[in-house]
Amino acid sequence: MFSYRHAFHAGNHADVLKHTVLIATVQYLTQKEAALTVLDTHGGAGLYRLDGDYASKSGEAEEGVLRLAAAKEAELAPVLQDYLQMVRRFNQGNAIRNYPGSPFITQALLRGHDRLKAFELHPTDMRSLTGNMAQLEVRRQVAILHEDGFEGVKKFLPPPSRRALLLCDPSYELKTDYGRVLDMAADGLKRFPTGTYAVWYPIIPRPEAHDLPKRLKTMATKAGKSWLHATLTVKSNKTSERGGLPASGMFLINPPFNLKDQLKPAMPQLVKLLGQDSNAGFTLESGG
Ligand code: SAM
């Protein structure tokens, strides 16, 4: 059984990047009237306590969402303001104690006729996600599936309304996850070439992690699709005192056309606010 628990990492710098991109993408895709289906291949527990045992132990949110929340909100790029406002929806008053995961963020942005299918394989997180979501009474809109997300998405592609976002956010605990992401993206593009595919990945000294965005770029280019690649580094992977992830990236195929422009002012602000040493930086590239 997997030992990865997202509760340790909720609200860290990687979540800030991933969820900022997720919010901007869902906001864009819900502008057209036609129904949107969001497929979340790795849902997690859905809601996290930042003052609970897991998060307090790791302290990762303090170096992520909580640093951002301490900044002057009005001076932040609009996508970062949207991100903070989303997190605040799950909190009362000024203090941020709760953190929403991707299924909750997505659900909060969907309209009545949009749909969310979230997959989660770990029994404990599955129970948490189901229990947390049950409180919202959104049974018609949200399906939570205790299945392998890489395989499970296939039956939903293409979606009836021909509009979908697939978020793929594995823990990469298994080395095979990197290859499975690529297979899933290739298969998804065959089944549903116009879908938006968003992949999160860790930037760590491992050949598979290094190759993943390159292979996604080649795949998108060969298929004649547009792509966007954003990375955020907060510290060197060598001098990390407390361990923890130094950097991560989001790779999108068929991204919203305005996403790059929205991220342009946000990325340097993230570097300034979340950077932990002189290695902090970002990249933002697109093509197709
Ligand atoms: N997407 C979530 C968010 O942004 O809030 C966080 C997801 S977390 C990084 C990865 C989750 O995937 C873990 O909860 C893990 O139990 C689950 N998981 C691992 N392998 C899986 C698989 N093959 N299919 C579905 N879920 C899986």
PDB file of C-alpha atoms and ligand atoms in Angstrom:
ATOM      1  CA  MET A   1       0.000   0.000   0.000  1.00  0.00           C
ATOM      2  CA  PHE A   2       1.195   3.520  -0.773  1.00  0.00           C
ATOM      3  CA  SER A   3       2.674   5.519   2.084  1.00  0.00           C
ATOM      4  CA  TYR A   4       2.251   8.918   0.399  1.00  0.00           C
ATOM      5  CA  ARG A   5      -0.286  11.102   2.250  1.00  0.00           C
ATOM      6  CA  HIS A   6      -1.006  14.422   0.607  1.00  0.00           C
ATOM      7  CA  ALA A   7      -1.959  15.836   4.023  1.00  0.00           C
ATOM      8  CA  PHE A   8       1.781  16.308   4.737  1.00  0.00           C
ATOM      9  CA  HIS A   9       2.155  18.476   1.665  1.00  0.00           C
ATOM     10  CA  ALA A  10      -1.181  20.299   1.418  1.00  0.00           C
ATOM     11  CA  GLY A  11      -0.692  23.989   0.666  1.00  0.00           C
ATOM     12  CA  ASN A  12       3.013  23.668  -0.140  1.00  0.00           C
ATOM     13  CA  HIS A  13       4.645  25.566  -3.038  1.00  0.00           C
ATOM     14  CA  ALA A  14       3.759  22.765  -5.454  1.00  0.00           C
ATOM     15  CA  ASP A  15       0.091  22.977  -4.485  1.00  0.00           C
ATOM     16  CA  VAL A  16       0.214  26.758  -4.914  1.00  0.00           C
ATOM     17  CA  LEU A  17       1.462  26.384  -8.497  1.00  0.00           C
ATOM     18  CA  LYS A  18      -0.818  23.453  -9.359  1.00  0.00           C
ATOM     19  CA  HIS A  19      -3.970  24.939  -7.862  1.00  0.00           C
ATOM     20  CA  THR A  20      -3.338  28.414  -9.304  1.00  0.00           C
ATOM     21  CA  VAL A  21      -3.116  26.843 -12.766  1.00  0.00           C
ATOM     22  CA  LEU A  22      -6.130  24.613 -12.070  1.00  0.00           C
ATOM     23  CA  ILE A  23      -8.318  27.552 -11.021  1.00  0.00           C
ATOM     24  CA  ALA A  24      -7.363  29.700 -14.019  1.00  0.00           C
ATOM     25  CA  THR A  25      -7.979  26.758 -16.364  1.00  0.00           C
ATOM     26  CA  VAL A  26     -11.383  25.780 -14.962  1.00  0.00           C
ATOM     27  CA  GLN A  27     -12.440  29.439 -14.916  1.00  0.00           C
ATOM     28  CA  TYR A  28     -11.581  29.713 -18.592  1.00  0.00           C
ATOM     29  CA  LEU A  29     -13.258  26.441 -19.561  1.00  0.00           C
ATOM     30  CA  THR A  30     -16.497  27.345 -17.784  1.00  0.00           C
ATOM     31  CA  GLN A  31     -16.932  30.543 -19.790  1.00  0.00           C
ATOM     32  CA  LYS A  32     -18.646  28.691 -22.642  1.00  0.00           C
ATOM     33  CA  GLU A  33     -22.177  27.461 -22.008  1.00  0.00           C
ATOM     34  CA  ALA A  34     -21.545  23.805 -22.995  1.00  0.00           C
ATOM     35  CA  ALA A  35     -21.016  21.441 -20.051  1.00  0.00           C
ATOM     36  CA  LEU A  36     -17.484  20.741 -18.881  1.00  0.00           C
ATOM     37  CA  THR A  37     -16.289  17.396 -17.506  1.00  0.00           C
ATOM     38  CA  VAL A  38     -13.285  17.486 -15.196  1.00  0.00           C
ATOM     39  CA  LEU A  39     -11.411  14.227 -14.671  1.00  0.00           C
ATOM     40  CA  ASP A  40      -9.179  14.292 -11.597  1.00  0.00           C
ATOM     41  CA  THR A  41      -7.092  11.111 -11.852  1.00  0.00           C
ATOM     42  CA  HIS A  42      -5.566  11.411  -8.359  1.00  0.00           C
ATOM     43  CA  GLY A  43      -8.055  13.153  -6.085  1.00  0.00           C
ATOM     44  CA  GLY A  44      -6.451  12.892  -2.629  1.00  0.00           C
ATOM     45  CA  ALA A  45      -8.496  13.466   0.541  1.00  0.00           C
ATOM     46  CA  GLY A  46     -10.146  16.646  -0.748  1.00  0.00           C
ATOM     47  CA  LEU A  47      -9.845  18.800   2.383  1.00  0.00           C
ATOM     48  CA  TYR A  48      -6.880  19.212   4.704  1.00  0.00           C
ATOM     49  CA  ARG A  49      -6.343  20.750   8.142  1.00  0.00           C
ATOM     50  CA  LEU A  50      -3.257  22.940   8.148  1.00  0.00           C
ATOM     51  CA  ASP A  51      -3.208  22.892  11.947  1.00  0.00           C
ATOM     52  CA  GLY A  52      -3.593  19.101  12.062  1.00  0.00           C
ATOM     53  CA  ASP A  53      -0.837  16.626  12.890  1.00  0.00           C
ATOM     54  CA  TYR A  54       0.285  15.919   9.333  1.00  0.00           C
ATOM     55  CA  ALA A  55       0.611  19.495   8.117  1.00  0.00           C
ATOM     56  CA  SER A  56       2.064  20.855  11.380  1.00  0.00           C
ATOM     57  CA  LYS A  57       4.721  18.167  11.319  1.00  0.00           C
ATOM     58  CA  SER A  58       5.890  18.972   7.805  1.00  0.00           C
ATOM     59  CA  GLY A  59       5.474  22.770   8.006  1.00  0.00           C
ATOM     60  CA  GLU A  60       5.168  22.836   4.205  1.00  0.00           C
ATOM     61  CA  ALA A  61       2.070  25.055   4.095  1.00  0.00           C
ATOM     62  CA  GLU A  62       3.968  27.687   6.096  1.00  0.00           C
ATOM     63  CA  GLU A  63       6.410  27.922   3.226  1.00  0.00           C
ATOM     64  CA  GLY A  64       3.623  27.825   0.648  1.00  0.00           C
ATOM     65  CA  VAL A  65       0.075  29.123   0.880  1.00  0.00           C
ATOM     66  CA  LEU A  66       0.627  30.826   4.247  1.00  0.00           C
ATOM     67  CA  ARG A  67       3.506  32.933   2.904  1.00  0.00           C
ATOM     68  CA  LEU A  68       1.314  34.007   0.028  1.00  0.00           C
ATOM     69  CA  ALA A  69      -1.562  34.788   2.370  1.00  0.00           C
ATOM     70  CA  ALA A  70       0.712  37.074   4.394  1.00  0.00           C
ATOM     71  CA  ALA A  71       1.483  39.197   1.308  1.00  0.00           C
ATOM     72  CA  LYS A  72      -0.446  42.315   0.309  1.00  0.00           C
ATOM     73  CA  GLU A  73      -3.242  40.667  -1.647  1.00  0.00           C
ATOM     74  CA  ALA A  74      -4.108  43.709  -3.752  1.00  0.00           C
ATOM     75  CA  GLU A  75      -0.551  43.740  -5.141  1.00  0.00           C
ATOM     76  CA  LEU A  76      -0.692  40.128  -6.284  1.00  0.00           C
ATOM     77  CA  ALA A  77      -1.344  39.072  -9.876  1.00  0.00           C
ATOM     78  CA  PRO A  78      -5.068  38.382 -10.478  1.00  0.00           C
ATOM     79  CA  VAL A  79      -4.538  34.588 -10.733  1.00  0.00           C
ATOM     80  CA  LEU A  80      -2.881  34.587  -7.305  1.00  0.00           C
ATOM     81  CA  GLN A  81      -5.700  36.677  -5.860  1.00  0.00           C
ATOM     82  CA  ASP A  82      -8.160  34.132  -7.286  1.00  0.00           C
ATOM     83  CA  TYR A  83      -6.148  31.327  -5.711  1.00  0.00           C
ATOM     84  CA  LEU A  84      -6.143  32.981  -2.281  1.00  0.00           C
ATOM     85  CA  GLN A  85      -9.826  33.802  -2.513  1.00  0.00           C
ATOM     86  CA  MET A  86     -10.513  30.152  -3.278  1.00  0.00           C
ATOM     87  CA  VAL A  87      -8.538  29.018  -0.221  1.00  0.00           C
ATOM     88  CA  ARG A  88     -10.343  31.622   1.923  1.00  0.00           C
ATOM     89  CA  ARG A  89     -13.732  30.209   0.855  1.00  0.00           C
ATOM     90  CA  PHE A  90     -12.886  27.188   2.980  1.00  0.00           C
ATOM     91  CA  ASN A  91     -11.910  29.280   6.011  1.00  0.00           C
ATOM     92  CA  GLN A  92     -13.638  31.668   8.341  1.00  0.00           C
ATOM     93  CA  GLY A  93     -11.975  34.919   9.361  1.00  0.00           C
ATOM     94  CA  ASN A  94      -8.419  35.727   8.437  1.00  0.00           C
ATOM     95  CA  ALA A  95      -6.612  32.620   9.642  1.00  0.00           C
ATOM     96  CA  ILE A  96      -6.129  29.829   7.118  1.00  0.00           C
ATOM     97  CA  ARG A  97      -6.651  26.501   8.852  1.00  0.00           C
ATOM     98  CA  ASN A  98      -8.297  24.505   6.085  1.00  0.00           C
ATOM     99  CA  TYR A  99      -6.886  23.790   2.672  1.00  0.00           C
ATOM    100  CA  PRO A 100      -8.962  22.582  -0.288  1.00  0.00           C
ATOM    101  CA  GLY A 101      -7.577  19.880  -2.558  1.00  0.00           C
ATOM    102  CA  SER A 102      -8.197  19.667  -6.282  1.00  0.00           C
ATOM    103  CA  PRO A 103     -11.672  18.009  -6.168  1.00  0.00           C
ATOM    104  CA  PHE A 104     -13.004  20.728  -3.850  1.00  0.00           C
ATOM    105  CA  ILE A 105     -11.408  23.553  -5.785  1.00  0.00           C
ATOM    106  CA  THR A 106     -12.861  22.208  -9.022  1.00  0.00           C
ATOM    107  CA  GLN A 107     -16.317  21.590  -7.589  1.00  0.00           C
ATOM    108  CA  ALA A 108     -16.442  25.151  -6.239  1.00  0.00           C
ATOM    109  CA  LEU A 109     -15.935  26.467  -9.782  1.00  0.00           C
ATOM    110  CA  LEU A 110     -18.326  24.182 -11.645  1.00  0.00           C
ATOM    111  CA  ARG A 111     -21.787  25.171 -12.781  1.00  0.00           C
ATOM    112  CA  GLY A 112     -24.845  22.963 -12.240  1.00  0.00           C
ATOM    113  CA  HIS A 113     -24.501  21.114 -15.547  1.00  0.00           C
ATOM    114  CA  ASP A 114     -20.727  20.499 -15.322  1.00  0.00           C
ATOM    115  CA  ARG A 115     -19.395  17.210 -13.980  1.00  0.00           C
ATOM    116  CA  LEU A 116     -16.415  16.074 -11.897  1.00  0.00           C
ATOM    117  CA  LYS A 117     -15.074  12.520 -11.760  1.00  0.00           C
ATOM    118  CA  ALA A 118     -12.381  12.136  -9.114  1.00  0.00           C
ATOM    119  CA  PHE A 119     -10.357   8.952  -8.655  1.00  0.00           C
ATOM    120  CA  GLU A 120      -8.600   7.909  -5.460  1.00  0.00           C
ATOM    121  CA  LEU A 121      -6.984   4.557  -4.825  1.00  0.00           C
ATOM    122  CA  HIS A 122      -5.908   4.779  -1.175  1.00  0.00           C
ATOM    123  CA  PRO A 123      -8.704   3.508   1.129  1.00  0.00           C
ATOM    124  CA  THR A 124      -8.096   6.133   3.834  1.00  0.00           C
ATOM    125  CA  ASP A 125      -8.022   9.066   1.425  1.00  0.00           C
ATOM    126  CA  MET A 126     -10.964   7.573  -0.458  1.00  0.00           C
ATOM    127  CA  ARG A 127     -12.997   7.514   2.785  1.00  0.00           C
ATOM    128  CA  SER A 128     -11.975  11.106   3.586  1.00  0.00           C
ATOM    129  CA  LEU A 129     -12.774  12.344   0.085  1.00  0.00           C
ATOM    130  CA  THR A 130     -16.167  10.621   0.020  1.00  0.00           C
ATOM    131  CA  GLY A 131     -17.019  11.837   3.532  1.00  0.00           C
ATOM    132  CA  ASN A 132     -15.864  15.405   2.856  1.00  0.00           C
ATOM    133  CA  MET A 133     -17.723  15.596  -0.446  1.00  0.00           C
ATOM    134  CA  ALA A 134     -20.926  14.119   1.051  1.00  0.00           C
ATOM    135  CA  GLN A 135     -21.304  17.308   3.098  1.00  0.00           C
ATOM    136  CA  LEU A 136     -21.753  19.322  -0.092  1.00  0.00           C
ATOM    137  CA  GLU A 137     -24.662  17.222  -1.378  1.00  0.00           C
ATOM    138  CA  VAL A 138     -23.414  17.262  -4.947  1.00  0.00           C
ATOM    139  CA  ARG A 139     -24.069  13.616  -5.764  1.00  0.00           C
ATOM    140  CA  ARG A 140     -25.393  14.322  -9.249  1.00  0.00           C
ATOM    141  CA  GLN A 141     -22.434  16.497 -10.140  1.00  0.00           C
ATOM    142  CA  VAL A 142     -19.513  14.691  -8.528  1.00  0.00           C
ATOM    143  CA  ALA A 143     -18.581  11.029  -8.824  1.00  0.00           C
ATOM    144  CA  ILE A 144     -15.806   9.694  -6.616  1.00  0.00           C
ATOM    145  CA  LEU A 145     -14.327   6.472  -7.854  1.00  0.00           C
ATOM    146  CA  HIS A 146     -12.211   4.072  -5.839  1.00  0.00           C
ATOM    147  CA  GLU A 147     -10.244   3.049  -8.904  1.00  0.00           C
ATOM    148  CA  ASP A 148      -6.916   3.442 -10.597  1.00  0.00           C
ATOM    149  CA  GLY A 149      -7.147   6.910 -12.141  1.00  0.00           C
ATOM    150  CA  PHE A 150      -4.830   6.206 -15.072  1.00  0.00           C
ATOM    151  CA  GLU A 151      -7.128   3.414 -16.284  1.00  0.00           C
ATOM    152  CA  GLY A 152     -10.408   4.786 -15.010  1.00  0.00           C
ATOM    153  CA  VAL A 153     -10.370   7.967 -17.092  1.00  0.00           C
ATOM    154  CA  LYS A 154     -10.537   5.991 -20.316  1.00  0.00           C
ATOM    155  CA  LYS A 155     -14.236   5.269 -19.943  1.00  0.00           C
ATOM    156  CA  PHE A 156     -15.009   9.000 -19.710  1.00  0.00           C
ATOM    157  CA  LEU A 157     -13.152  10.048 -22.852  1.00  0.00           C
ATOM    158  CA  PRO A 158     -14.540  11.574 -24.949  1.00  0.00           C
ATOM    159  CA  PRO A 159     -17.125  13.174 -22.624  1.00  0.00           C
ATOM    160  CA  PRO A 160     -20.703  13.628 -23.905  1.00  0.00           C
ATOM    161  CA  SER A 161     -20.391  17.411 -24.187  1.00  0.00           C
ATOM    162  CA  ARG A 162     -16.991  17.148 -25.915  1.00  0.00           C
ATOM    163  CA  ARG A 163     -15.414  19.498 -23.398  1.00  0.00           C
ATOM    164  CA  ALA A 164     -13.066  18.171 -20.733  1.00  0.00           C
ATOM    165  CA  LEU A 165     -10.139  18.971 -18.511  1.00  0.00           C
ATOM    166  CA  LEU A 166      -8.042  16.085 -17.261  1.00  0.00           C
ATOM    167  CA  LEU A 167      -5.872  16.837 -14.220  1.00  0.00           C
ATOM    168  CA  CYS A 168      -3.213  14.222 -13.582  1.00  0.00           C
ATOM    169  CA  ASP A 169      -1.506  14.663 -10.234  1.00  0.00           C
ATOM    170  CA  PRO A 170       0.106  11.406  -9.098  1.00  0.00           C
ATOM    171  CA  SER A 171       2.346  11.119  -6.062  1.00  0.00           C
ATOM    172  CA  TYR A 172       5.096   9.541  -8.238  1.00  0.00           C
ATOM    173  CA  GLU A 173       5.797   7.223  -5.347  1.00  0.00           C
ATOM    174  CA  LEU A 174       6.129   4.487  -7.914  1.00  0.00           C
ATOM    175  CA  LYS A 175       8.740   5.038 -10.619  1.00  0.00           C
ATOM    176  CA  THR A 176       6.241   3.573 -13.093  1.00  0.00           C
ATOM    177  CA  ASP A 177       3.943   6.591 -12.580  1.00  0.00           C
ATOM    178  CA  TYR A 178       6.056   8.652 -15.002  1.00  0.00           C
ATOM    179  CA  GLY A 179       5.527   6.168 -17.834  1.00  0.00           C
ATOM    180  CA  ARG A 180       1.857   5.786 -16.939  1.00  0.00           C
ATOM    181  CA  VAL A 181       1.348   9.560 -17.191  1.00  0.00           C
ATOM    182  CA  LEU A 182       2.799   9.499 -20.708  1.00  0.00           C
ATOM    183  CA  ASP A 183       0.710   6.499 -21.764  1.00  0.00           C
ATOM    184  CA  MET A 184      -2.415   8.100 -20.356  1.00  0.00           C
ATOM    185  CA  ALA A 185      -1.773  11.422 -22.110  1.00  0.00           C
ATOM    186  CA  ALA A 186      -1.102   9.643 -25.433  1.00  0.00           C
ATOM    187  CA  ASP A 187      -4.217   7.513 -25.071  1.00  0.00           C
ATOM    188  CA  GLY A 188      -6.280  10.536 -23.994  1.00  0.00           C
ATOM    189  CA  LEU A 189      -5.183  12.538 -27.018  1.00  0.00           C
ATOM    190  CA  LYS A 190      -6.267   9.674 -29.277  1.00  0.00           C
ATOM    191  CA  ARG A 191      -9.657   9.317 -27.619  1.00  0.00           C
ATOM    192  CA  PHE A 192     -10.259  13.033 -27.245  1.00  0.00           C
ATOM    193  CA  PRO A 193      -7.786  15.243 -29.143  1.00  0.00           C
ATOM    194  CA  THR A 194      -9.379  18.556 -28.144  1.00  0.00           C
ATOM    195  CA  GLY A 195      -9.347  17.938 -24.381  1.00  0.00           C
ATOM    196  CA  THR A 196      -7.183  19.985 -22.046  1.00  0.00           C
ATOM    197  CA  TYR A 197      -4.599  17.824 -20.270  1.00  0.00           C
ATOM    198  CA  ALA A 198      -2.795  19.165 -17.190  1.00  0.00           C
ATOM    199  CA  VAL A 199       0.024  17.159 -15.621  1.00  0.00           C
ATOM    200  CA  TRP A 200       1.795  18.044 -12.392  1.00  0.00           C
ATOM    201  CA  TYR A 201       5.257  16.586 -11.797  1.00  0.00           C
ATOM    202  CA  PRO A 202       8.087  16.958  -9.252  1.00  0.00           C
ATOM    203  CA  ILE A 203      11.438  18.360 -10.363  1.00  0.00           C
ATOM    204  CA  ILE A 204      13.861  16.040  -8.664  1.00  0.00           C
ATOM    205  CA  PRO A 205      17.182  14.498  -9.689  1.00  0.00           C
ATOM    206  CA  ARG A 206      15.669  11.437 -11.319  1.00  0.00           C
ATOM    207  CA  PRO A 207      15.896  10.717 -15.064  1.00  0.00           C
ATOM    208  CA  GLU A 208      12.172   9.934 -15.366  1.00  0.00           C
ATOM    209  CA  ALA A 209      11.217  13.286 -13.806  1.00  0.00           C
ATOM    210  CA  HIS A 210      13.646  15.118 -16.073  1.00  0.00           C
ATOM    211  CA  ASP A 211      12.319  13.380 -19.191  1.00  0.00           C
ATOM    212  CA  LEU A 212       8.599  13.713 -18.487  1.00  0.00           C
ATOM    213  CA  PRO A 213       8.065  17.327 -19.668  1.00  0.00           C
ATOM    214  CA  LYS A 214      10.342  16.758 -22.679  1.00  0.00           C
ATOM    215  CA  ARG A 215       8.311  13.752 -23.728  1.00  0.00           C
ATOM    216  CA  LEU A 216       5.026  15.573 -23.185  1.00  0.00           C
ATOM    217  CA  LYS A 217       6.317  18.425 -25.324  1.00  0.00           C
ATOM    218  CA  THR A 218       7.289  16.020 -28.115  1.00  0.00           C
ATOM    219  CA  MET A 219       3.913  14.304 -27.865  1.00  0.00           C
ATOM    220  CA  ALA A 220       1.994  17.587 -28.069  1.00  0.00           C
ATOM    221  CA  THR A 221       4.112  18.877 -30.943  1.00  0.00           C
ATOM    222  CA  LYS A 222       3.762  15.655 -32.956  1.00  0.00           C
ATOM    223  CA  ALA A 223      -0.005  15.753 -32.427  1.00  0.00           C
ATOM    224  CA  GLY A 224      -0.086  19.398 -33.567  1.00  0.00           C
ATOM    225  CA  LYS A 225      -1.350  20.581 -30.184  1.00  0.00           C
ATOM    226  CA  SER A 226      -0.507  23.706 -28.247  1.00  0.00           C
ATOM    227  CA  TRP A 227       1.228  23.317 -24.892  1.00  0.00           C
ATOM    228  CA  LEU A 228       2.316  25.330 -21.872  1.00  0.00           C
ATOM    229  CA  HIS A 229       5.009  24.468 -19.355  1.00  0.00           C
ATOM    230  CA  ALA A 230       5.429  26.344 -16.056  1.00  0.00           C
ATOM    231  CA  THR A 231       7.982  25.456 -13.399  1.00  0.00           C
ATOM    232  CA  LEU A 232       8.613  26.912  -9.969  1.00  0.00           C
ATOM    233  CA  THR A 233      11.836  26.323  -8.038  1.00  0.00           C
ATOM    234  CA  VAL A 234      11.964  27.463  -4.420  1.00  0.00           C
ATOM    235  CA  LYS A 235      15.379  26.177  -3.409  1.00  0.00           C
ATOM    236  CA  SER A 236      18.409  24.191  -4.444  1.00  0.00           C
ATOM    237  CA  ASN A 237      17.962  20.430  -4.409  1.00  0.00           C
ATOM    238  CA  LYS A 238      21.344  20.141  -2.686  1.00  0.00           C
ATOM    239  CA  THR A 239      21.236  22.628   0.183  1.00  0.00           C
ATOM    240  CA  SER A 240      17.776  21.713   1.413  1.00  0.00           C
ATOM    241  CA  GLU A 241      18.073  21.550   5.222  1.00  0.00           C
ATOM    242  CA  ARG A 242      14.651  20.173   5.970  1.00  0.00           C
ATOM    243  CA  GLY A 243      14.402  18.053   2.886  1.00  0.00           C
ATOM    244  CA  GLY A 244      11.205  18.519   0.960  1.00  0.00           C
ATOM    245  CA  LEU A 245      10.547  19.160  -2.668  1.00  0.00           C
ATOM    246  CA  PRO A 246      12.717  21.893  -4.248  1.00  0.00           C
ATOM    247  CA  ALA A 247      10.696  22.449  -7.440  1.00  0.00           C
ATOM    248  CA  SER A 248       7.780  21.285  -9.521  1.00  0.00           C
ATOM    249  CA  GLY A 249       6.146  21.844 -12.870  1.00  0.00           C
ATOM    250  CA  MET A 250       2.811  21.908 -14.623  1.00  0.00           C
ATOM    251  CA  PHE A 251       2.605  20.792 -18.235  1.00  0.00           C
ATOM    252  CA  LEU A 252      -0.588  21.474 -20.176  1.00  0.00           C
ATOM    253  CA  ILE A 253      -1.653  20.255 -23.583  1.00  0.00           C
ATOM    254  CA  ASN A 254      -4.347  22.422 -25.223  1.00  0.00           C
ATOM    255  CA  PRO A 255      -4.065  25.046 -22.436  1.00  0.00           C
ATOM    256  CA  PRO A 256      -6.378  28.070 -22.264  1.00  0.00           C
ATOM    257  CA  PHE A 257      -5.036  30.586 -24.804  1.00  0.00           C
ATOM    258  CA  ASN A 258      -4.772  33.284 -22.102  1.00  0.00           C
ATOM    259  CA  LEU A 259      -3.061  31.177 -19.429  1.00  0.00           C
ATOM    260  CA  LYS A 260       0.491  32.197 -20.269  1.00  0.00           C
ATOM    261  CA  ASP A 261      -0.377  35.887 -20.076  1.00  0.00           C
ATOM    262  CA  GLN A 262      -2.123  35.298 -16.760  1.00  0.00           C
ATOM    263  CA  LEU A 263       0.895  33.471 -15.329  1.00  0.00           C
ATOM    264  CA  LYS A 264       3.460  36.016 -16.563  1.00  0.00           C
ATOM    265  CA  PRO A 265       2.998  38.483 -13.692  1.00  0.00           C
ATOM    266  CA  ALA A 266       2.317  35.701 -11.156  1.00  0.00           C
ATOM    267  CA  MET A 267       5.447  33.584 -11.549  1.00  0.00           C
ATOM    268  CA  PRO A 268       8.005  36.241 -10.461  1.00  0.00           C
ATOM    269  CA  GLN A 269       5.786  37.033  -7.487  1.00  0.00           C
ATOM    270  CA  LEU A 270       5.743  33.363  -6.509  1.00  0.00           C
ATOM    271  CA  VAL A 271       9.536  33.268  -6.738  1.00  0.00           C
ATOM    272  CA  LYS A 272       9.832  36.360  -4.542  1.00  0.00           C
ATOM    273  CA  LEU A 273       7.332  35.171  -1.951  1.00  0.00           C
ATOM    274  CA  LEU A 274       8.055  31.444  -1.845  1.00  0.00           C
ATOM    275  CA  GLY A 275      11.746  31.382  -2.785  1.00  0.00           C
ATOM    276  CA  GLN A 276      13.974  30.011  -0.036  1.00  0.00           C
ATOM    277  CA  ASP A 277      17.430  30.577  -1.460  1.00  0.00           C
ATOM    278  CA  SER A 278      19.226  32.095  -4.430  1.00  0.00           C
ATOM    279  CA  ASN A 279      18.305  29.109  -6.625  1.00  0.00           C
ATOM    280  CA  ALA A 280      14.651  30.129  -6.617  1.00  0.00           C
ATOM    281  CA  GLY A 281      13.285  30.835 -10.084  1.00  0.00           C
ATOM    282  CA  PHE A 282      10.659  30.026 -12.657  1.00  0.00           C
ATOM    283  CA  THR A 283      10.277  29.092 -16.294  1.00  0.00           C
ATOM    284  CA  LEU A 284       7.253  29.719 -18.462  1.00  0.00           C
ATOM    285  CA  GLU A 285       7.236  28.375 -21.993  1.00  0.00           C
ATOM    286  CA  SER A 286       4.617  27.592 -24.560  1.00  0.00           C
ATOM    287  CA  GLY A 287       4.404  26.311 -28.090  1.00  0.00           C
ATOM    288  CA  GLY A 288       2.222  24.917 -30.814  1.00  0.00           C
TER     289      GLY A 288
HETATM  290  N1  SAM B   1      -4.786  16.085  -6.708  1.00  0.00           N
HETATM  291  C1  SAM B   1      -4.802  16.245  -5.254  1.00  0.00           C
HETATM  292  C2  SAM B   1      -4.853  17.724  -4.932  1.00  0.00           C
HETATM  293  O1  SAM B   1      -4.362  18.538  -5.729  1.00  0.00           O
HETATM  294  O2  SAM B   1      -5.415  18.078  -3.900  1.00  0.00           O
HETATM  295  C3  SAM B   1      -3.625  15.604  -4.583  1.00  0.00           C
HETATM  296  C4  SAM B   1      -3.337  14.209  -5.048  1.00  0.00           C
HETATM  297  S1  SAM B   1      -1.957  13.433  -4.290  1.00  0.00           S
HETATM  298  C5  SAM B   1      -0.584  14.235  -5.006  1.00  0.00           C
HETATM  299  C6  SAM B   1      -1.943  11.869  -5.093  1.00  0.00           C
HETATM  300  C7  SAM B   1      -3.068  10.941  -4.636  1.00  0.00           C
HETATM  301  O3  SAM B   1      -3.183   9.856  -5.566  1.00  0.00           O
HETATM  302  C8  SAM B   1      -2.846  10.278  -3.285  1.00  0.00           C
HETATM  303  O4  SAM B   1      -3.936  10.559  -2.450  1.00  0.00           O
HETATM  304  C9  SAM B   1      -2.748   8.764  -3.579  1.00  0.00           C
HETATM  305  O5  SAM B   1      -3.354   7.976  -2.574  1.00  0.00           O
HETATM  306  C10 SAM B   1      -3.519   8.674  -4.868  1.00  0.00           C
HETATM  307  N2  SAM B   1      -3.148   7.576  -5.782  1.00  0.00           N
HETATM  308  C11 SAM B   1      -1.947   6.970  -5.940  1.00  0.00           C
HETATM  309  N3  SAM B   1      -1.973   6.152  -7.011  1.00  0.00           N
HETATM  310  C12 SAM B   1      -3.202   6.250  -7.567  1.00  0.00           C
HETATM  311  C13 SAM B   1      -3.827   5.702  -8.738  1.00  0.00           C
HETATM  312  N4  SAM B   1      -3.163   4.847  -9.539  1.00  0.00           N
HETATM  313  N5  SAM B   1      -5.093   6.068  -9.024  1.00  0.00           N
HETATM  314  C14 SAM B   1      -5.767   6.936  -8.229  1.00  0.00           C
HETATM  315  N6  SAM B   1      -5.228   7.491  -7.103  1.00  0.00           N
HETATM  316  C15 SAM B   1      -3.970   7.163  -6.786  1.00  0.00           C
END
